[in-house]
mmCIF file with all atom_site columns, C-alpha atoms in Angstrom:
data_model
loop_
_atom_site.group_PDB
_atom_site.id
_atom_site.type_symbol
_atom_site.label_atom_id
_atom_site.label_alt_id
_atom_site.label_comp_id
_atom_site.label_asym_id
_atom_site.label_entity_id
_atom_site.label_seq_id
_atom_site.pdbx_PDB_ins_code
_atom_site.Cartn_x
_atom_site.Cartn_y
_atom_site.Cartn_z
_atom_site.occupancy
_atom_site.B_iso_or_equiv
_atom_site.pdbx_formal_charge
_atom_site.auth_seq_id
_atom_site.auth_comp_id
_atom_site.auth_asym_id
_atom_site.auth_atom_id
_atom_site.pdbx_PDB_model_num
ATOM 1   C CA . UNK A 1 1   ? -15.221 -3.482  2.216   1.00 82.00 ? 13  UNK A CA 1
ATOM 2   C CA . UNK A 1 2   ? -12.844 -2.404  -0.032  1.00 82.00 ? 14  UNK A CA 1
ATOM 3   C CA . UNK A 1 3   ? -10.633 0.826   -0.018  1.00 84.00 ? 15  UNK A CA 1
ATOM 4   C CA . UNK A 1 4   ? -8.991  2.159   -3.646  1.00 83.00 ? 16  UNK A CA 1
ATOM 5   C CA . UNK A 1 5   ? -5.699  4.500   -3.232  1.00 80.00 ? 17  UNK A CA 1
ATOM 6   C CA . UNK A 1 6   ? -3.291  5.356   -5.755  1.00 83.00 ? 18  UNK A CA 1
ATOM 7   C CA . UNK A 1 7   ? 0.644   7.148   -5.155  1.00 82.00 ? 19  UNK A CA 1
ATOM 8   C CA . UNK A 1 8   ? 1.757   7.985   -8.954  1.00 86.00 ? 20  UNK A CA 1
ATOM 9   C CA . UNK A 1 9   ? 1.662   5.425   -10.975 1.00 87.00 ? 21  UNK A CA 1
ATOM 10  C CA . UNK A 1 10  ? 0.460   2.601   -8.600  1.00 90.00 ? 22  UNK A CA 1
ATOM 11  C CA . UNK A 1 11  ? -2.943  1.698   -7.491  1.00 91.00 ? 23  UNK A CA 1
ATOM 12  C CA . UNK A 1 12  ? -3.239  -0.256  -4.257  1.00 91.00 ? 24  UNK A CA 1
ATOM 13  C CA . UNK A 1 13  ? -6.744  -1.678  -3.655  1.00 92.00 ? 25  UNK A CA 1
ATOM 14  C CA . UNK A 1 14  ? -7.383  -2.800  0.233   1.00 91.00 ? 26  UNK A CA 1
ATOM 15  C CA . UNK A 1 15  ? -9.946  -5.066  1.730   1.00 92.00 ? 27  UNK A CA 1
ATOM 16  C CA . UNK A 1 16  ? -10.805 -5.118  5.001   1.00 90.00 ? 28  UNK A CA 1
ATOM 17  C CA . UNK A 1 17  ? -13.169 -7.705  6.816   1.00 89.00 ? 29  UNK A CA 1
ATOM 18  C CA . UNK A 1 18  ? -13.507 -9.034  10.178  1.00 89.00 ? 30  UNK A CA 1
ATOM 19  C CA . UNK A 1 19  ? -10.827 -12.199 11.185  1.00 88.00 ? 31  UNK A CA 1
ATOM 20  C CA . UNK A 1 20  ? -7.905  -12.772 12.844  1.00 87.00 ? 32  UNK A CA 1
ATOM 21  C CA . UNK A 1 21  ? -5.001  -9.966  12.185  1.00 84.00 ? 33  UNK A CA 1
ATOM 22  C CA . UNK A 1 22  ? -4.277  -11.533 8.687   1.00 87.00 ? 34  UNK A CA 1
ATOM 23  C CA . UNK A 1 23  ? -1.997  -8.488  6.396   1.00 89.00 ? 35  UNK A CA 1
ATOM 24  C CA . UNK A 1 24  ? -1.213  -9.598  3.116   1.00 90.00 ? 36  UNK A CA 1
ATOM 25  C CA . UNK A 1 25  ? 0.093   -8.312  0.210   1.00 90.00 ? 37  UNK A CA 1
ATOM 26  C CA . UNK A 1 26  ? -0.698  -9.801  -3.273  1.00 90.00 ? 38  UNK A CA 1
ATOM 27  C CA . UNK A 1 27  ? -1.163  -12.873 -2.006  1.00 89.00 ? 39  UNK A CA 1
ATOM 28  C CA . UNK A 1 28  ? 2.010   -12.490 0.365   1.00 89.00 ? 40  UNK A CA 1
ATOM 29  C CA . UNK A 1 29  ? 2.594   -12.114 3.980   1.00 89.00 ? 41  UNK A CA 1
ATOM 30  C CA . UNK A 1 30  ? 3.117   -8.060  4.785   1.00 86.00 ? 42  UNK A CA 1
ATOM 31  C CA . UNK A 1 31  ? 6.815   -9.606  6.613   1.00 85.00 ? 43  UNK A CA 1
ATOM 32  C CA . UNK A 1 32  ? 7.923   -10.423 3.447   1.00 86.00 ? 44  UNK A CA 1
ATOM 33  C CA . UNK A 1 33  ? 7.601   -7.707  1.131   1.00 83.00 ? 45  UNK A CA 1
ATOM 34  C CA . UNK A 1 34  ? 11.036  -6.381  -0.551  1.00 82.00 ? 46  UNK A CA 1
ATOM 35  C CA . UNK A 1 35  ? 13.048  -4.132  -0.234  1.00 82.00 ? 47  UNK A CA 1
ATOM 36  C CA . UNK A 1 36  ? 13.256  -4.588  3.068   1.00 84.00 ? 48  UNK A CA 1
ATOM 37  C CA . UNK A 1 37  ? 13.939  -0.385  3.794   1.00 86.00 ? 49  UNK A CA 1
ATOM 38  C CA . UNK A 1 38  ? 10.236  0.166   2.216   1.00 87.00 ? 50  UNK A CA 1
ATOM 39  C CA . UNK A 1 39  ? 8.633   -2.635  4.917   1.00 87.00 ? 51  UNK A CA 1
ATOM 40  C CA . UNK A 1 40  ? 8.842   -0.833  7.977   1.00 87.00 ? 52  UNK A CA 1
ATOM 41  C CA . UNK A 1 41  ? 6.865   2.370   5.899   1.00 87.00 ? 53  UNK A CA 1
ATOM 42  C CA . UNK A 1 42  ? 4.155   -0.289  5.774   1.00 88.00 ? 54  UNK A CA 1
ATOM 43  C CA . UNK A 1 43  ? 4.172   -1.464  9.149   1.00 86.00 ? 55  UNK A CA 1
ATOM 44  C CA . UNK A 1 44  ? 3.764   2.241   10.001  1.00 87.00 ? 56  UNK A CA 1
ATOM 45  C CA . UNK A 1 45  ? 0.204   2.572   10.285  1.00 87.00 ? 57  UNK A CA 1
ATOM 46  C CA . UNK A 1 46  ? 0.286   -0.931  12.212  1.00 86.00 ? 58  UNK A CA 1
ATOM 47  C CA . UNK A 1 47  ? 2.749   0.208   14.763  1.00 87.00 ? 59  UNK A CA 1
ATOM 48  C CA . UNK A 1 48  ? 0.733   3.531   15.388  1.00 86.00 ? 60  UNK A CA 1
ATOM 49  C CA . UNK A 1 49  ? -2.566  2.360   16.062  1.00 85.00 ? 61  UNK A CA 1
ATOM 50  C CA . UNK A 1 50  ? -1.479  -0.872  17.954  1.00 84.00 ? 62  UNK A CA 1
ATOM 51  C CA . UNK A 1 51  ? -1.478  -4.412  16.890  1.00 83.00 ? 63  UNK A CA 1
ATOM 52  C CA . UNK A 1 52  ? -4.519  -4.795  19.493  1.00 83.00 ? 64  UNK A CA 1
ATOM 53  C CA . UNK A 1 53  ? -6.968  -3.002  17.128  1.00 82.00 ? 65  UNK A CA 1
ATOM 54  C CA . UNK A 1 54  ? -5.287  -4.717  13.959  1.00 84.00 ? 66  UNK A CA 1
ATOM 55  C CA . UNK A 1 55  ? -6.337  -8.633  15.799  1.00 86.00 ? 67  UNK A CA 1
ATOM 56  C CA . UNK A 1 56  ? -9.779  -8.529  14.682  1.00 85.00 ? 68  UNK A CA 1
ATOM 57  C CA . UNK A 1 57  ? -9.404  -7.286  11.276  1.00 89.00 ? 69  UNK A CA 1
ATOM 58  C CA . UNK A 1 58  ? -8.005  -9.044  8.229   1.00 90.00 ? 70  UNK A CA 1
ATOM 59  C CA . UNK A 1 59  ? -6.163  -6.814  5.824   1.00 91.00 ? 71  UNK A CA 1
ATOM 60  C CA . UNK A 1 60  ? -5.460  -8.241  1.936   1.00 92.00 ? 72  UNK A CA 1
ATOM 61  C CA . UNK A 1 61  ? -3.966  -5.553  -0.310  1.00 92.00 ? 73  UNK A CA 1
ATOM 62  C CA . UNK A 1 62  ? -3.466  -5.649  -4.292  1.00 92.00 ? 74  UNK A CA 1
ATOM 63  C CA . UNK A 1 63  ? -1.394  -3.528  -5.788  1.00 91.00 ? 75  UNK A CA 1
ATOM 64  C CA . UNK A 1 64  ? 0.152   -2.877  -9.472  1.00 92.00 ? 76  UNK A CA 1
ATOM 65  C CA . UNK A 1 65  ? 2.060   0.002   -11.159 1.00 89.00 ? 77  UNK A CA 1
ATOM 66  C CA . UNK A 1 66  ? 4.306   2.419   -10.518 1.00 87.00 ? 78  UNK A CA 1
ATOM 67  C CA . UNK A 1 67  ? 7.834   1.839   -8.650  1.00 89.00 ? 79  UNK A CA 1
ATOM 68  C CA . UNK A 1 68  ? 8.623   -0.175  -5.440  1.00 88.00 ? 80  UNK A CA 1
ATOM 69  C CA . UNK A 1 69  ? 8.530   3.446   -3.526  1.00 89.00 ? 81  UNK A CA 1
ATOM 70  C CA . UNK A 1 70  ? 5.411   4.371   -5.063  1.00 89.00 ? 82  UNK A CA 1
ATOM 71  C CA . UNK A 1 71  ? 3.535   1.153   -4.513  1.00 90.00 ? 83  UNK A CA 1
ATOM 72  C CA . UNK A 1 72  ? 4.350   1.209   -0.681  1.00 91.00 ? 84  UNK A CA 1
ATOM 73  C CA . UNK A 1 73  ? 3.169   4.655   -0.279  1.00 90.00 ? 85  UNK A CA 1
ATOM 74  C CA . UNK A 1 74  ? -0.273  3.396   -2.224  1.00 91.00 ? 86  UNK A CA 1
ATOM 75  C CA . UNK A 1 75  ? -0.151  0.246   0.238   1.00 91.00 ? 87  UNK A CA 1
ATOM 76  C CA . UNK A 1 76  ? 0.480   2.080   3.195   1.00 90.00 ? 88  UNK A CA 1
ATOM 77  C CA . UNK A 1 77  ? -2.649  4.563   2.689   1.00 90.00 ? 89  UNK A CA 1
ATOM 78  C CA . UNK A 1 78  ? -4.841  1.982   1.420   1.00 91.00 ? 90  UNK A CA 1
ATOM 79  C CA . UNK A 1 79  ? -4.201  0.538   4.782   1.00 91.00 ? 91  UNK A CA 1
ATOM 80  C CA . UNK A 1 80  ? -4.888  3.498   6.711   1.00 90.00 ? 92  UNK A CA 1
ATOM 81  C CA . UNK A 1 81  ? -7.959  4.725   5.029   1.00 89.00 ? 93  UNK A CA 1
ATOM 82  C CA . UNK A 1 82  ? -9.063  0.723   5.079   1.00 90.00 ? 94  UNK A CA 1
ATOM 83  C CA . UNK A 1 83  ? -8.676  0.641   9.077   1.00 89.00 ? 95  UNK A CA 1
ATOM 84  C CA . UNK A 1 84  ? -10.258 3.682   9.600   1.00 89.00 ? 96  UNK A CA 1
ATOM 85  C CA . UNK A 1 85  ? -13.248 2.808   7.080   1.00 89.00 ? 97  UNK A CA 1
ATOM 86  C CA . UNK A 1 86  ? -13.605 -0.550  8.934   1.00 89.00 ? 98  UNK A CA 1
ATOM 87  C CA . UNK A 1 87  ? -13.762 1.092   12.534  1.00 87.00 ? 99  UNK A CA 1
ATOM 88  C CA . UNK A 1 88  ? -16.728 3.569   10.988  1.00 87.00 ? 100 UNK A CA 1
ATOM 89  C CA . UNK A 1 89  ? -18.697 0.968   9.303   1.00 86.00 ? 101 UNK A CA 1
ATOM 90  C CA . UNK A 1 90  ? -18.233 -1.952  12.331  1.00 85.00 ? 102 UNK A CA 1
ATOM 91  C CA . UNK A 1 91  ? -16.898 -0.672  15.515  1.00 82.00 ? 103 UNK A CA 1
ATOM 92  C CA . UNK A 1 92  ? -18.172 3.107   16.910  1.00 84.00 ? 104 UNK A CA 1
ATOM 93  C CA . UNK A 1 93  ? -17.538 6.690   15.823  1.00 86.00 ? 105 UNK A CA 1
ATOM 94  C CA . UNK A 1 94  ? -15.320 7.336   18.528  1.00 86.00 ? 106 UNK A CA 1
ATOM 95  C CA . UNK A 1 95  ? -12.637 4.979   18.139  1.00 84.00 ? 107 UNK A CA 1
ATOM 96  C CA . UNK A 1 96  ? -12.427 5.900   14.978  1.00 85.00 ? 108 UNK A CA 1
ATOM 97  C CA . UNK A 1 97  ? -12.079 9.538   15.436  1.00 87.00 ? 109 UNK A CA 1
ATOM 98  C CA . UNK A 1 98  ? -9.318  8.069   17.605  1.00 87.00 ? 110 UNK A CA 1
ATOM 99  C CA . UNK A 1 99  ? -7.376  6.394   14.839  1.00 85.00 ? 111 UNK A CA 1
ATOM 100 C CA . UNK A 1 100 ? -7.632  9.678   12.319  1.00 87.00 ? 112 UNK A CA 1
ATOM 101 C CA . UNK A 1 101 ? -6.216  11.805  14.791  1.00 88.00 ? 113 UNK A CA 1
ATOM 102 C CA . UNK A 1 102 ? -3.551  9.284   15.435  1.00 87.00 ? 114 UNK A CA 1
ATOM 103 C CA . UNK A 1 103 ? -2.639  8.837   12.015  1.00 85.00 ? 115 UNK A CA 1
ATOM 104 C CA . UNK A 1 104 ? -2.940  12.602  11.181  1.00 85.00 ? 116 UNK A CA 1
ATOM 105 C CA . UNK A 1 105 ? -0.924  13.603  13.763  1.00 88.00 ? 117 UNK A CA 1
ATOM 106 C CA . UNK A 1 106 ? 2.118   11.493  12.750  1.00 87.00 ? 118 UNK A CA 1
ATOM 107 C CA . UNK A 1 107 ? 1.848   11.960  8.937   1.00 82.00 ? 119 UNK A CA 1
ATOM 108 C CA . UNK A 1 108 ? -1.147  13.242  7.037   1.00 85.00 ? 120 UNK A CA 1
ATOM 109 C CA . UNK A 1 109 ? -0.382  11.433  4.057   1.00 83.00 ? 121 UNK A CA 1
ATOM 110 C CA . UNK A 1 110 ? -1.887  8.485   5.594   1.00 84.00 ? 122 UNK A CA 1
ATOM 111 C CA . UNK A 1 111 ? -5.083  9.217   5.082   1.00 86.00 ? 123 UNK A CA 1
ATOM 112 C CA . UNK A 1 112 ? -4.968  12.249  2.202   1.00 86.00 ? 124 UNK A CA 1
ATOM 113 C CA . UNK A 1 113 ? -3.561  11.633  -0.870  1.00 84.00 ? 125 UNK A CA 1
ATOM 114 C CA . UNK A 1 114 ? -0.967  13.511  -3.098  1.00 82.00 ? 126 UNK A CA 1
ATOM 115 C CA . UNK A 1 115 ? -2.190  15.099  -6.315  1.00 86.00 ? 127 UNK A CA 1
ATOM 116 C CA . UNK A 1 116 ? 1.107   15.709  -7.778  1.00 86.00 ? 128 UNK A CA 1
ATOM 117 C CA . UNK A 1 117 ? 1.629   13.741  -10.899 1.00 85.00 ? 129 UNK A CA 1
ATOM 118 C CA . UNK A 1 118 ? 3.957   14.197  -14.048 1.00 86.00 ? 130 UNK A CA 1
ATOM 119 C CA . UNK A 1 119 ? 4.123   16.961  -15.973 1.00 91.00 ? 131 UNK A CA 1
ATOM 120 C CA . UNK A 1 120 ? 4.090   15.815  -19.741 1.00 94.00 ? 132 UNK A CA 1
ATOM 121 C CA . UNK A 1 121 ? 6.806   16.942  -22.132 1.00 95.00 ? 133 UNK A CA 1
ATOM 122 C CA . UNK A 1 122 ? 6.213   19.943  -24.340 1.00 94.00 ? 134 UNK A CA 1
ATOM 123 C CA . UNK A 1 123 ? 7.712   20.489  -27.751 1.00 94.00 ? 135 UNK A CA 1
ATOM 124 C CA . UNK A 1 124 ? 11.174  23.007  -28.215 1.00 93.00 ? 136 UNK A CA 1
ATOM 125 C CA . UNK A 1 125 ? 12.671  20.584  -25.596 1.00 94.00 ? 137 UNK A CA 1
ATOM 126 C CA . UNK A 1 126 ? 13.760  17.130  -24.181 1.00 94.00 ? 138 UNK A CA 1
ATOM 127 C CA . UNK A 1 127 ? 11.428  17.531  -20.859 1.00 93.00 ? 139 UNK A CA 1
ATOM 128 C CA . UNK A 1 128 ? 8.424   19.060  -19.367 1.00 94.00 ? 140 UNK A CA 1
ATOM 129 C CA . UNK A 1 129 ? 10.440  22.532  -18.390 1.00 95.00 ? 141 UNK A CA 1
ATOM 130 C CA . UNK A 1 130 ? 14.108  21.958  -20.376 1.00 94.00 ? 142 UNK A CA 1
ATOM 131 C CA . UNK A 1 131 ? 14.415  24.113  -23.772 1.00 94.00 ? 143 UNK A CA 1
ATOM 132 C CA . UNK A 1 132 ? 17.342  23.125  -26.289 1.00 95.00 ? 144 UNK A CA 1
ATOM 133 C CA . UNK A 1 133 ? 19.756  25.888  -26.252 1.00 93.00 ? 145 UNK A CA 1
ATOM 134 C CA . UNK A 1 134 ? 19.727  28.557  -28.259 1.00 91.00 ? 146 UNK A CA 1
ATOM 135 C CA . UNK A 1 135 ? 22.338  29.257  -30.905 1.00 90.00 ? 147 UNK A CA 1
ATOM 136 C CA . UNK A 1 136 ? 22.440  32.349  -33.736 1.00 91.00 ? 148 UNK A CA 1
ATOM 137 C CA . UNK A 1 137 ? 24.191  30.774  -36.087 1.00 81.00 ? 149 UNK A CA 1
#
């Protein structure tokens, strides 16, 4: 199954089938991913459900766009939503109402996603808001 979450700019694409606790990345183990401060906001979802319910599940993740910050906010939802998805389709209803609540609980934007985007630049100025200044003569 395959789970589709964007952050910005980036779109992270997650599928999820039954194996052997495989997480990668484009193409990369999850361990490796740079910078190295963004990594453990991806292992975050791991760490809070347990590793236990990750073993069965293999987790492959493609992602392109946006920033590094962006894309590991887009990774680390499309993992969340992909585990949860997995548990409803495969497993039983209630250990997956266990997992929402988990994830919820510690940070909703796990599972919902943010709708702010960038406001696009208007004319009389060099931004979205900013005006040039105004002179009288």
């Amino acid at each position: 199954m395959s789970i589709t979450k964007s952050r910005k700019n980036s779109i992270a694409v997650a599928y999820v089938k039954k194996g052997k606790g495989l997480l990668k990345v484009n193409g990369n183990p999850i361990e490796l991913l740079m910078p190295e401060t963004l990594r453990y906001k991806i292992f975050e979802p791991v760490l809070l459900v347990g590793t236990e319910k990750f073993k069965e599940v293999d987790i492959r993740v493609r992602v392109r766009g946006g920033g590094n910050t962006s894309q590991v906010y887009a990774i680390r939802q499309a993992i969340a939503k992909g585990i949860v998805a997995y548990y409803q389709k495969y497993v039983d209803e209630q250990s997956k109402r266990e997992i929402k609540e988990t994830l919820v609980q510690f940070d909703r934007s796990l599972l919902v996603a943010d709708p702010r985007r960038c406001e696009p630049k208007k004319f009389g100025g060099r931004g979205a808001r900013a005006r040039f200044q105004k002179s009288y003569r």
